[in-house]
């Protein structure tokens, strides 16, 4: 992690030296459905990666609820993963897959998305809201590690309170997708007719012990 952080924040844009943040390889690189050649497309890969929201451990924020927790180091990994999954869904929905961040970016929509993940209770998808919702609805104390299903269930609840995000979260339990349930969730019926709310489908599933079993790789690629 320290090496990754150094590579991310330590690169001097004005330097004439060739950065080594991306491995040199002839293999094809896939990032969220977009295909690159690592040797030929280094700059495009960097721009793509920099355009994703990175939610990681923080310290020094306002204590969560009545707890004394001012850092999520050691217990917030899955909560942060959940934030990044939802953040990517919102970026793709509201800005499109080809949108790219730059240091001069002042896009109002982008800032509205980022603000939703600030580390304070007022932000709808903050660490505070996720932890407190987990405590009230999933019996997880603040500071207790969340599993994938727990954070998915919490996000499913939280998106209902933010009309602007305009997305429905569905969690497929036991790796089973009931399409009639999804249709019922996503159809928004009114006097003007029926519209469809975008869906973020989460399937909590372990695809290997310490690493992904290769037999699942082809299937995962087809998801994009």
C-alpha atoms as one frame of an Amber mdcrd trajectory, in Angstrom:
protein
   0.000   0.000   0.000   2.837   2.424   0.813   4.378   1.755  -2.616   1.045
   2.431  -4.313   0.607   5.681  -2.394   4.128   6.828  -3.262   3.500   6.084
  -6.920   0.197   7.941  -6.846   1.215  11.133  -5.051   4.955  11.125  -5.674
   5.003  11.487  -9.437   6.284  14.886 -10.539   4.272  15.906 -13.587   7.059
  18.208 -14.746   9.754  15.570 -14.480  11.478  14.326 -17.639  12.102  10.930
 -16.047   9.829   8.098 -17.132   7.435   7.249 -14.248   7.308   3.629 -13.118
   3.803   3.612 -11.640   2.478   1.215 -14.302   4.279  -2.075 -15.048   5.693
  -2.430 -18.543   3.926  -5.346 -20.172   2.696  -6.409 -23.590  -0.485  -7.790
 -22.046  -3.867  -6.192 -22.609  -5.073  -4.059 -19.699  -8.794  -3.857 -18.887
 -10.203  -1.131 -16.613 -13.945  -1.284 -15.996 -14.713  -2.500 -19.491 -12.188
  -0.345 -21.388  -9.288  -2.029 -23.150  -5.745  -0.639 -23.236  -2.273  -1.668
 -24.283   0.018  -0.919 -21.348   3.016  -0.094 -23.545   1.151   2.200 -25.934
  -1.560   3.701 -23.724   0.238   4.660 -20.507  -1.121   8.202 -20.408  -4.678
   7.048 -21.095  -4.391   4.424 -18.355  -3.187   7.034 -15.873  -6.042   9.385
 -16.749  -8.559   6.575 -16.385  -7.232   5.516 -12.975  -7.069   9.115 -11.752
 -10.723   9.556 -12.712 -11.885   6.888 -10.249 -12.783   7.894  -6.694 -10.398
   6.393  -4.132 -11.929   6.071  -0.668  -9.338   4.899   1.821  -8.568   4.926
   5.552  -8.703   8.334   7.204  -8.017   9.710  10.664  -8.967  12.845  12.527
 -12.612  13.022  11.508 -15.477  13.826  13.886 -16.283  10.808  16.125 -18.939
   8.508  14.697 -22.124   8.660  16.759 -21.468   8.133  20.445 -18.280   6.180
  19.785 -14.728   7.449  20.169 -13.713   6.367  16.670 -11.957   9.158  14.766
 -10.226   6.768  12.345 -11.354   3.687  10.418  -7.909   2.108  10.200  -8.176
  -1.623  10.821 -11.943  -1.936  10.404 -13.129   0.306   7.561 -11.833  -1.644
   4.557 -15.164  -3.086   3.429 -17.003   0.160   4.136 -14.529   1.988   1.909
 -14.902  -0.677  -0.794 -18.658  -0.159  -0.683 -18.161   3.582  -1.050 -15.966
   3.082  -4.117 -18.442   0.705  -5.764 -21.279   3.187  -5.323 -19.075   6.127
  -6.328 -18.139   4.436  -9.605 -21.800   3.702 -10.314 -22.668   7.380  -9.788
 -19.752   8.564 -11.928 -20.774   6.313 -14.786 -24.466   7.185 -14.463 -24.131
  10.959 -14.189 -20.912  11.652 -16.124 -20.450   8.653 -18.423 -17.659   6.107
 -18.736 -15.491   8.346 -20.927 -15.448  11.310 -18.540 -11.949  12.135 -17.262
 -10.807  14.061 -14.214  -8.160  16.763 -14.494  -6.497  18.950 -11.889  -8.609
  21.842 -13.190 -11.894  19.909 -12.942 -14.679  22.012 -11.467 -17.545  19.986
 -12.864 -20.570  20.602 -10.638 -21.870  17.058 -11.066 -18.492  15.567 -10.146
 -18.292  17.724  -7.026 -21.824  16.703  -6.014 -20.773  13.061  -6.217 -17.563
  13.612  -4.242 -19.396  15.555  -1.524 -21.658  12.583  -0.906 -18.693  10.587
   0.409 -17.160  13.151   2.765 -16.291  11.895   6.258 -19.102  13.588   8.137
 -22.614  12.583   9.105 -24.219  15.123   6.770 -22.889  13.315   3.691 -25.400
  10.622   2.624 -22.793   7.944   1.826 -20.155   8.900   4.377 -18.301   6.447
   6.565 -20.414   7.828   9.413 -23.718   7.040   7.716 -22.608   3.571   6.643
 -21.299   2.689  10.116 -24.357   4.056  11.935 -26.800   2.366   9.554 -24.911
  -0.887  10.014 -25.293  -0.478  13.754 -29.021   0.256  13.651 -30.126  -2.227
  10.988 -27.437  -4.917  10.766 -26.380  -5.156  14.436 -22.788  -4.156  13.670
 -21.192  -1.918  16.267 -19.265   1.125  15.085 -15.683  -0.063  14.655 -16.708
  -3.633  13.860 -15.656  -5.143  10.541 -18.356  -5.429   7.855 -18.658  -8.326
   5.447 -19.552  -7.778   1.766 -23.240  -8.571   2.256 -23.528  -6.224   5.234
 -22.138  -3.208   3.407 -24.282  -4.040   0.364 -27.434  -4.121   2.495 -26.493
  -0.796   4.090 -25.937   0.883   0.710 -29.278  -0.489  -0.458 -30.937   1.381
   2.407 -28.957   4.615   2.114 -29.622   5.263  -1.590 -33.346   5.406  -0.845
 -32.796   8.655   1.063 -30.933  10.455  -1.735 -33.215  11.316  -4.645 -30.461
  13.010  -6.638 -28.345   9.880  -7.038 -31.278   8.288  -8.905 -30.113   4.701
  -8.527 -31.554   1.521  -7.056 -29.327  -0.988  -5.264 -30.332  -4.646  -5.352
 -28.432  -7.355  -3.485 -28.677 -10.833  -5.011 -28.653 -13.210  -2.055 -27.298
 -16.746  -2.485 -26.052 -15.702  -5.957 -29.647 -15.789  -7.206 -31.222 -12.958
  -9.184 -35.012 -12.714  -9.075 -35.823 -10.564 -12.104 -39.364  -9.797 -10.961
 -37.962  -8.241  -7.778 -35.583  -6.095  -9.815 -38.355  -4.916 -12.141 -40.532
  -3.977  -9.181 -37.691  -1.977  -7.626 -36.636  -0.170 -10.787 -40.011   0.703
 -12.282 -41.095   4.165 -11.230 -44.797   4.513 -11.981 -46.550   7.875 -12.050
 -49.405   9.626 -13.840 -46.997  10.430 -16.664 -46.246   6.756 -17.205 -43.597
   4.266 -16.186 -39.903   5.115 -16.119 -36.892   2.998 -15.203 -34.439   3.848
 -12.428 -30.839   2.734 -13.056 -29.786  -0.400 -11.185 -26.635  -1.159  -9.216
 -26.654  -4.934  -8.862 -24.424  -6.352  -6.125 -23.731 -10.083  -5.932 -21.755
 -10.861  -2.748 -19.768 -13.897  -3.808 -16.345 -15.288  -2.976 -14.564 -16.479
  -6.109 -11.543 -18.076  -4.478  -9.699 -18.296  -1.175  -6.676 -15.984  -1.310
  -7.095 -14.950  -4.968  -9.639 -15.199  -7.784  -9.907 -18.686  -9.248  -8.961
 -18.414 -12.963 -12.094 -20.295 -14.040 -14.171 -17.226 -13.116 -12.128 -14.658
 -15.039 -13.861 -15.084 -18.415 -17.282 -14.744 -16.798 -16.244 -11.607 -14.926
 -15.022  -9.969 -18.138 -18.413 -10.552 -19.751 -20.012  -8.419 -17.024 -18.564
  -5.295 -18.661
